Short mmCIF file of C-alpha atoms and ligand atoms in Angstrom, two decimals:
data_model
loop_
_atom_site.label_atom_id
_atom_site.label_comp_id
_atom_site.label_asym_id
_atom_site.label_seq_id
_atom_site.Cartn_x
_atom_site.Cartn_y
_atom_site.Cartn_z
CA UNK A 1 -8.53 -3.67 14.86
CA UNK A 2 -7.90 -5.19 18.46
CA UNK A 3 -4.57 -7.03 18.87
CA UNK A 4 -6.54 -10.30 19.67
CA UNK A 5 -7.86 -9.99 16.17
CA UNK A 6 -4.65 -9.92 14.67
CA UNK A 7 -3.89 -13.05 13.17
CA UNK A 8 -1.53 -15.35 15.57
CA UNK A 9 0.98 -15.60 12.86
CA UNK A 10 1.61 -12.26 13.37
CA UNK A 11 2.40 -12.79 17.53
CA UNK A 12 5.76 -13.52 17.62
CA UNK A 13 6.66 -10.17 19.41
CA UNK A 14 6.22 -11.29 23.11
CA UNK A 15 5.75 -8.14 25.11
CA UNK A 16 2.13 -7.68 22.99
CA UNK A 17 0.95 -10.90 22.83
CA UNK A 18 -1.79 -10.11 25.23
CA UNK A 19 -4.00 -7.12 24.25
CA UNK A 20 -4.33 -5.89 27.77
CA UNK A 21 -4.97 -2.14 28.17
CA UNK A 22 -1.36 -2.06 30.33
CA UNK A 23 0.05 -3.20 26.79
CA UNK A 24 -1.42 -1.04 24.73
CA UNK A 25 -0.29 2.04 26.66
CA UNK A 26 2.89 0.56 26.61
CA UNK A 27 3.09 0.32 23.10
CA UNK A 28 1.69 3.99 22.74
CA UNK A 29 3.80 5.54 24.18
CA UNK A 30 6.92 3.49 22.61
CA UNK A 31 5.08 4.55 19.29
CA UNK A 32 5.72 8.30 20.66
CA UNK A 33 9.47 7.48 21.26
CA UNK A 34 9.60 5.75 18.01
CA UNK A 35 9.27 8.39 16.15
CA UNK A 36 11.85 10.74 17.79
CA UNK A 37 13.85 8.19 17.68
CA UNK A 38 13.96 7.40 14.42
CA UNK A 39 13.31 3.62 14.79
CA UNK A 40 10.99 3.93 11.54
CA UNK A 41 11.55 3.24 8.18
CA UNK A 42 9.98 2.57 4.52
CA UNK A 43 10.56 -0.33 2.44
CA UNK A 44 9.47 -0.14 -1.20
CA UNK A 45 7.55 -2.80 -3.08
CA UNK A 46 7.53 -2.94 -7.06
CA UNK A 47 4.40 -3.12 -9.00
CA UNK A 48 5.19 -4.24 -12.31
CA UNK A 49 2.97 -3.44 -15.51
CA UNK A 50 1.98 -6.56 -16.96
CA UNK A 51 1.72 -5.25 -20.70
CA UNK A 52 5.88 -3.49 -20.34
CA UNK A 53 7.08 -5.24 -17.47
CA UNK A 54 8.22 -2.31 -16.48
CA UNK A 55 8.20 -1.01 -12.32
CA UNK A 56 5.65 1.64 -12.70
CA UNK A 57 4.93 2.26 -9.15
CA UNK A 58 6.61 1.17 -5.85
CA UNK A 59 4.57 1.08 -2.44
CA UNK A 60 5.60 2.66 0.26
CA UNK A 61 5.27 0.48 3.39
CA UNK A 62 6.33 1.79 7.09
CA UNK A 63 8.31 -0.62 9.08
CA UNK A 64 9.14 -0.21 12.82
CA UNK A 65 12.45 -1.74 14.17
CA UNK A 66 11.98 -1.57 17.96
CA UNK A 67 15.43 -1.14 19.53
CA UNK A 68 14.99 -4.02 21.71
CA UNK A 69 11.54 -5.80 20.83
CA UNK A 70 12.72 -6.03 16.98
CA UNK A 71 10.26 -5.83 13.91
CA UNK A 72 6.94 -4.94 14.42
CA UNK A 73 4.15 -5.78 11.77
CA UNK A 74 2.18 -2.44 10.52
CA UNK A 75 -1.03 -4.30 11.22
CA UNK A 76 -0.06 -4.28 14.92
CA UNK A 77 0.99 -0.56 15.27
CA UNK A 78 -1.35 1.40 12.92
CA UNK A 79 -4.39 0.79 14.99
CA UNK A 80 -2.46 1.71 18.07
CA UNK A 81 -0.91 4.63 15.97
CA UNK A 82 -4.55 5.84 14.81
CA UNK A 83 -5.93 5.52 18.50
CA UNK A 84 -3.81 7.33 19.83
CA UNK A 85 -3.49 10.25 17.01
CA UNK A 86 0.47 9.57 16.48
CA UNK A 87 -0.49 8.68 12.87
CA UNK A 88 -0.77 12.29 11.90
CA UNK A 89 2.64 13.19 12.46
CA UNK A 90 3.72 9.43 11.49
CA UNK A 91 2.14 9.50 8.14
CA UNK A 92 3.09 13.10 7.59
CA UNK A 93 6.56 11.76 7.82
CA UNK A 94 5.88 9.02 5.73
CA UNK A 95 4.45 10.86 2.98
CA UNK A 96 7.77 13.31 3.14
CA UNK A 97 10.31 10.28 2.99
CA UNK A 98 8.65 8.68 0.80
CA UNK A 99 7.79 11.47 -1.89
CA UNK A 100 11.73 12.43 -1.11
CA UNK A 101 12.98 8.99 -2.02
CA UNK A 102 10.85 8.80 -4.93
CA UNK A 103 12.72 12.38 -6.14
CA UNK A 104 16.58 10.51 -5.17
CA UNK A 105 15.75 8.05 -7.04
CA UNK A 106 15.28 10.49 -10.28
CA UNK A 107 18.48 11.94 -9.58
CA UNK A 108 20.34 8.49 -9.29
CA UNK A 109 18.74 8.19 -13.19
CA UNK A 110 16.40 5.03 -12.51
CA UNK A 111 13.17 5.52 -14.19
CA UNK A 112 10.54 7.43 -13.17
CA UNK A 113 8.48 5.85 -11.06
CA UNK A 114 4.93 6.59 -9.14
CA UNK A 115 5.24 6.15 -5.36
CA UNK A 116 1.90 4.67 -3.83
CA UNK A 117 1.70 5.67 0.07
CA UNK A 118 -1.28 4.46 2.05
CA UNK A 119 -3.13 6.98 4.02
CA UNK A 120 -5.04 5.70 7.17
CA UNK A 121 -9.02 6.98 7.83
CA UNK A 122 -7.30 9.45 10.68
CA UNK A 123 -5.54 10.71 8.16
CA UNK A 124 -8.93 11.41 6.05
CA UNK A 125 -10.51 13.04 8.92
CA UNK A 126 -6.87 15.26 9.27
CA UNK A 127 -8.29 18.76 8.75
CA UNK A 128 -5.14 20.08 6.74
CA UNK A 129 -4.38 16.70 4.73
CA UNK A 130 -4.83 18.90 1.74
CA UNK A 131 -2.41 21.22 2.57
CA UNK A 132 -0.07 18.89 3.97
CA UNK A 133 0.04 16.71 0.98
CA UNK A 134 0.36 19.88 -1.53
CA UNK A 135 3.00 21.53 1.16
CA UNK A 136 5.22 18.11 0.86
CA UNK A 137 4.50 18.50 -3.38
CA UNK A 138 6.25 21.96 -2.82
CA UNK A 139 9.06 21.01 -0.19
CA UNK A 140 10.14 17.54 -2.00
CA UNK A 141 9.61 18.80 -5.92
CA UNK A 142 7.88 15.61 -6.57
CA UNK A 143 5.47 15.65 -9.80
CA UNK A 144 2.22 15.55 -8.08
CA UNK A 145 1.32 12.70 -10.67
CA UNK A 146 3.86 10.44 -9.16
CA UNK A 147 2.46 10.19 -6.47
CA UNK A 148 -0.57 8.02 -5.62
CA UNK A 149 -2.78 7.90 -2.24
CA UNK A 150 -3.82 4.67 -1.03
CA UNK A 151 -7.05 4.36 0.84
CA UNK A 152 -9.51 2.41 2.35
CA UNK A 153 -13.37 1.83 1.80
CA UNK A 154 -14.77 2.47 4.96
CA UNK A 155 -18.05 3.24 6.46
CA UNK A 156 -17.00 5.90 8.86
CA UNK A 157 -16.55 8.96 6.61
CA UNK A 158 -19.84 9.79 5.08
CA UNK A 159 -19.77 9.70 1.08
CA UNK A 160 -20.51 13.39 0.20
CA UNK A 161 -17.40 14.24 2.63
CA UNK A 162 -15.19 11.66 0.70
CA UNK A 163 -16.40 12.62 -2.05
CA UNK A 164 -15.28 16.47 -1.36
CA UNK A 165 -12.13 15.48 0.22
CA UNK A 166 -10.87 13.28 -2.55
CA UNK A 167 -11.87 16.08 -5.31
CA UNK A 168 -9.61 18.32 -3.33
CA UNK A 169 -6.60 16.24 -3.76
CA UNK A 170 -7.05 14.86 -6.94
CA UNK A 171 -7.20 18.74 -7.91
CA UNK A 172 -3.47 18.71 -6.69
CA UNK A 173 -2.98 16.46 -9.79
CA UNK A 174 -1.71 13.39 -7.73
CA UNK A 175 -3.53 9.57 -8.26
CA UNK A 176 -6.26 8.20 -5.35
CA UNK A 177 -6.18 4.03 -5.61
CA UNK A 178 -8.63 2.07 -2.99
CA UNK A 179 -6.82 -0.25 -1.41
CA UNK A 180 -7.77 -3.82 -0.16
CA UNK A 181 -10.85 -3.51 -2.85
CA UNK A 182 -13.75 -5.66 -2.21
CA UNK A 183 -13.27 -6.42 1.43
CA UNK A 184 -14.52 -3.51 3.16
CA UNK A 185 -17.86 -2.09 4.07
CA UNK A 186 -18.91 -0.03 1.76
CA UNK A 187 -21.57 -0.28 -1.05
CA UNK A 188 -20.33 -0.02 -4.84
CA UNK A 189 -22.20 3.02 -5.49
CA UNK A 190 -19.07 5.26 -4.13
CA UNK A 191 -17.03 3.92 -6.97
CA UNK A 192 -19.31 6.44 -9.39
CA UNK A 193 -18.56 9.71 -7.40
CA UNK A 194 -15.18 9.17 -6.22
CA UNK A 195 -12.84 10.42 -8.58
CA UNK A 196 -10.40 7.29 -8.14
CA UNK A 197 -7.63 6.01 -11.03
CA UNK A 198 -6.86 2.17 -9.39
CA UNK A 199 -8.39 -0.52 -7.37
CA UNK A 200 -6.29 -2.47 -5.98
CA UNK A 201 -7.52 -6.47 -5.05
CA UNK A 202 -7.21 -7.31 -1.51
CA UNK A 203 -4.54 -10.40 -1.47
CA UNK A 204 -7.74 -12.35 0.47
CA UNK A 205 -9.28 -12.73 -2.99
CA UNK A 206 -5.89 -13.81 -4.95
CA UNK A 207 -4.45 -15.82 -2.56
CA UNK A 208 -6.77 -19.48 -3.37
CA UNK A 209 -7.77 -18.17 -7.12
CA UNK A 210 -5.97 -21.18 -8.76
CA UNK A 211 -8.33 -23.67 -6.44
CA UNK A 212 -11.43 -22.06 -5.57
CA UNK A 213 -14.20 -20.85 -8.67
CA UNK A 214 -15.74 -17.98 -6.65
CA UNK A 215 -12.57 -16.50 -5.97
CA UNK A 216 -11.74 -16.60 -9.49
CA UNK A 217 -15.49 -15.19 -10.39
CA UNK A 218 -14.94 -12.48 -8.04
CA UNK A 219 -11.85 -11.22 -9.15
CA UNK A 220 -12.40 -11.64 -12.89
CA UNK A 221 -15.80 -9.15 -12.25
CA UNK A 222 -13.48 -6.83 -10.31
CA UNK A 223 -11.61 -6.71 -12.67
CA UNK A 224 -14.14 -6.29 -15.99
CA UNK A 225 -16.06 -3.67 -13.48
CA UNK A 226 -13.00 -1.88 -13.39
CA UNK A 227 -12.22 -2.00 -16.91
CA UNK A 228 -15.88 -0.44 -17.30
CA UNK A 229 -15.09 2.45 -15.21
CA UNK A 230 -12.12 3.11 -16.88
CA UNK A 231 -9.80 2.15 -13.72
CA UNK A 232 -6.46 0.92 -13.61
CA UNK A 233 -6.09 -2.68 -11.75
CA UNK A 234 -3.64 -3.93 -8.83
CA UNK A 235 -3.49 -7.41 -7.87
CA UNK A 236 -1.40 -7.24 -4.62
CA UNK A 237 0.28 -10.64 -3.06
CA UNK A 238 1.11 -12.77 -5.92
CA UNK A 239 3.11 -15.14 -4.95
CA UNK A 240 2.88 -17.96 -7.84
CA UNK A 241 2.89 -18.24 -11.58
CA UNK A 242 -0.28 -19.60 -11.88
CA UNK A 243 -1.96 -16.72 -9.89
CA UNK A 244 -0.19 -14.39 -12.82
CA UNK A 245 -1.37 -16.23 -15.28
CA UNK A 246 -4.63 -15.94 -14.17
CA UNK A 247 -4.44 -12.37 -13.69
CA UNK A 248 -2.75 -11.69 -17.01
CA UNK A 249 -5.35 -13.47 -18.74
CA UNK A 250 -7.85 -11.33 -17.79
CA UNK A 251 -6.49 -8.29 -18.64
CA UNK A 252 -5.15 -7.14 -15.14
CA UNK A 253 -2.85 -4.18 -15.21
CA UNK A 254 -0.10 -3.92 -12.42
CA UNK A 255 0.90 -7.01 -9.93
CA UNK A 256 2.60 -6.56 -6.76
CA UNK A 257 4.09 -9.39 -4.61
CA UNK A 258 6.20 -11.44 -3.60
CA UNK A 259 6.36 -13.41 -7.22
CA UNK A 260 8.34 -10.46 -7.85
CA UNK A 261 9.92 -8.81 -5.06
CA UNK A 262 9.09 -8.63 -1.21
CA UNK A 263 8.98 -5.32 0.21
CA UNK A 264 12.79 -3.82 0.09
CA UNK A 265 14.56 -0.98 1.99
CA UNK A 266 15.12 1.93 -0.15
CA UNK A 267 18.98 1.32 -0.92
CA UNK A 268 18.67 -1.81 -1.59
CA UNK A 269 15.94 -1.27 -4.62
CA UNK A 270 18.52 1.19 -6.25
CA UNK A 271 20.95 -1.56 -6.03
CA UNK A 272 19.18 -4.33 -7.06
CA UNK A 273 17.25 -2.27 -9.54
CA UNK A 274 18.66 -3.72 -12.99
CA UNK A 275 18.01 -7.31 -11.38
CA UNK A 276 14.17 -7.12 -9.97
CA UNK A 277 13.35 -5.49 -14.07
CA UNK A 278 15.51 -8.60 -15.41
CA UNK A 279 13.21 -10.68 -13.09
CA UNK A 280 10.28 -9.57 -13.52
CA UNK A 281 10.97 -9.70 -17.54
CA UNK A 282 12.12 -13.49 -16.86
CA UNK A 283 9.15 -14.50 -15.34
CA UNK A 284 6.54 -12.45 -17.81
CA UNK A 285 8.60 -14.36 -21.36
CA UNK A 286 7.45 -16.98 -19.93
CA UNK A 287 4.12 -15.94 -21.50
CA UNK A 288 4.88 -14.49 -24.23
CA UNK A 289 5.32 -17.28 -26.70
CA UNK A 290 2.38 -19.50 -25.01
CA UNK A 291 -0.62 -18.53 -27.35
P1 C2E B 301 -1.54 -2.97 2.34
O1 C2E B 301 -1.48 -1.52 2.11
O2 C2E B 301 -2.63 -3.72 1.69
O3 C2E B 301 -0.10 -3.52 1.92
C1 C2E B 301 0.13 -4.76 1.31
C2 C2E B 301 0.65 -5.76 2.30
O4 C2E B 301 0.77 -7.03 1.66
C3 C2E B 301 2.04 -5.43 2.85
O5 C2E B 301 2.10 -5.91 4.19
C4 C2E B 301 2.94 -6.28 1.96
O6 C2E B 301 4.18 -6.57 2.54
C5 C2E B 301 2.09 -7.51 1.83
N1 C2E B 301 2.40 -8.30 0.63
C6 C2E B 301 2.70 -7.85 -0.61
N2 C2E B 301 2.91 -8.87 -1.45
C7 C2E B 301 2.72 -9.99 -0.74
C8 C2E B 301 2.79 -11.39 -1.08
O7 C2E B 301 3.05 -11.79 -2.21
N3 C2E B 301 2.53 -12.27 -0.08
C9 C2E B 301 2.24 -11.86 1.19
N4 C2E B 301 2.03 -12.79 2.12
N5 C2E B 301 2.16 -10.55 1.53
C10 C2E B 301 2.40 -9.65 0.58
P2 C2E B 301 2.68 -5.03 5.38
O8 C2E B 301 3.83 -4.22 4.91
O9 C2E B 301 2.84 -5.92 6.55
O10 C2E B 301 1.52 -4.00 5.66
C11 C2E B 301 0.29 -4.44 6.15
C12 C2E B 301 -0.72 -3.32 6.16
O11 C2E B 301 -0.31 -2.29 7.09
C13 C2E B 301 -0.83 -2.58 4.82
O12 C2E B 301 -1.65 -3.30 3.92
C14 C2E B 301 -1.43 -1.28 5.27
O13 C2E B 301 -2.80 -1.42 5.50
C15 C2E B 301 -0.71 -1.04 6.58
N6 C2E B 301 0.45 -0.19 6.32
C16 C2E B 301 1.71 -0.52 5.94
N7 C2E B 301 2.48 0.56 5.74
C17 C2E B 301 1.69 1.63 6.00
C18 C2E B 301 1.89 3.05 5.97
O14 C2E B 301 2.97 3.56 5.62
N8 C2E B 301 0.83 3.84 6.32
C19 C2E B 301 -0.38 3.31 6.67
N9 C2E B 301 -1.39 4.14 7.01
N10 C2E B 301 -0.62 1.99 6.68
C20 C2E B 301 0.40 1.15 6.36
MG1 MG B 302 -1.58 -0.40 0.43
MG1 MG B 303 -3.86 -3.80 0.23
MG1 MG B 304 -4.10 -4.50 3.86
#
């Protein structure tokens, strides 16, 4: 995506507000520093099973704190990242912190819990992802079924190649969810070859459902569709009870948002632990005695 498509809200970081070339190989090669530097990190947000209540999964989500330019959204630096090929090594750090953390965490005695990291389409075209990902299974001691691979539909990689690629990994034993279902490219027909476990529903559906009918149509057939194929259901940026009780009602599995946590840095989520499980178990009672 071009900077000038990213959405103004997202423009408060001065130096990049135009998307001149001069910019952009500014920002490259801060992207190099970066990660030398160790100005990334990974916040963690829940995704709470709506039958337990229980945090079943937490996504992984990179953050960049620039050491003078402050935060910089993902959205802005991924494309750059991709571009420019720094998200090989980026996300092959990623996946390591993040399949690392999810192994601390076991040893700090909080329940188990799947990490979902997103992989980017350079990533899918990385000829050793395979063996990266199984190498970082081996290094970290991470059960390969807690983790889970994020991806994107996309028109790019040709569908016998995903196919092939995502047969590989799943044979390491680790879940493949598509993320941001519904608002990419490519035709339903994938969804019968690729050996997938979760969609996940792009926030852009969610986000009007209690106010607009053909958002709510749309998501309730995503939903039944997936419940046909026998896959596991996300709703991602639920901010409001309503949107939950939508969701609940029909028969959506895990919710992630802001409803029940923003996106939190790693020590923070084993601290506050306990208290986002009370939460989240607050706000699903609420249901409980309504029928
Ligand atoms: P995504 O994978 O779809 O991640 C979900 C995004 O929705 C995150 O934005 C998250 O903070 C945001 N979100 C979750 N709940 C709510 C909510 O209730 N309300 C609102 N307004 N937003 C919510 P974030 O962290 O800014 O990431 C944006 C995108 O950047 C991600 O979308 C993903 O495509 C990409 N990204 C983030 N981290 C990584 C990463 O580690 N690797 C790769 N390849 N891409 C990443
Ligand atoms: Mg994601
Ligand atoms: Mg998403
Ligand atoms: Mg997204």
């Amino acid at each position: 995506r071009e900077a000038s498509q990213i959405p103004q809200r997202f423009l408060f970081y001065k130096p990049f507000m135009s998307s001149g070339m001069a910019d952009r190989i500014i920002m490259e090669q801060e992207l190099h520093k970066a990660l030398a530097h160790q100005e990334f990190y990974l916040e963690y947000q829940p995704q709470v099973n709506l039958k337990t209540g229980n945090i079943e999964s937490l996504e992984a989500l990179v953050r960049w704190h620039h050491p003078t330019r402050g935060f910089v959204p993902p959205d802005m630096f991924i494309p750059i990242a991709e571009e420019s090929g720094l998200i090989i090594p980026l996300g092959k750090w990623i996946l390591e912190t993040a399949c690392c953390q999810a192994k601390a965490w076991e040893a700090q005695g909080l329940p188990q819990m799947k990490v979902a990291v997103n992989l980017s389409l350079g990533q899918l075209f990385q000829q050793d992802l395979v063996q990266m990902v199984k190498g970082i299974l081996q290094q970290t001691k991470l059960e390969p079924h807690y983790l889970q691979l994020e991806i994107t539909e996309s028109m790019t990689m040709n569908i016998d190649q995903m196919t092939q690629l995502l047969h590989e990994l799943k044979a390491l034993g680790i879940q493949i969810a598509v993320d941001d279902f519904g608002t990419g490219y490519s035709s339903l027909s994938y969804l019968k070859d690729f050996p997938i476990d979760c969609l996940k529903i792009d926030r852009a559906f969610v986000r009007n459902i209690q106010h607009n009918p053909n958002d709510e149509a749309l998501v309730s057939m995503i939903i039944s569709m997936a419940k046909h194929l026998r896959l596991k259901v996300v709703a991602e940026g639920i901010e409001e009870v309503a949107q939950l009780a939508f969701l609940m009602d029909g028969g959506c599995d895990y919710i992630q948002g802001y409803l029940f946590s923003k996106p939190i840095a790693a020590e923070q989520l084993t601290e506050t632990f306990q208290e986002l499980h009370s939460h989240a178990e607050e706000i699903l009672g609420q249901f409980k005695y309504v029928e």
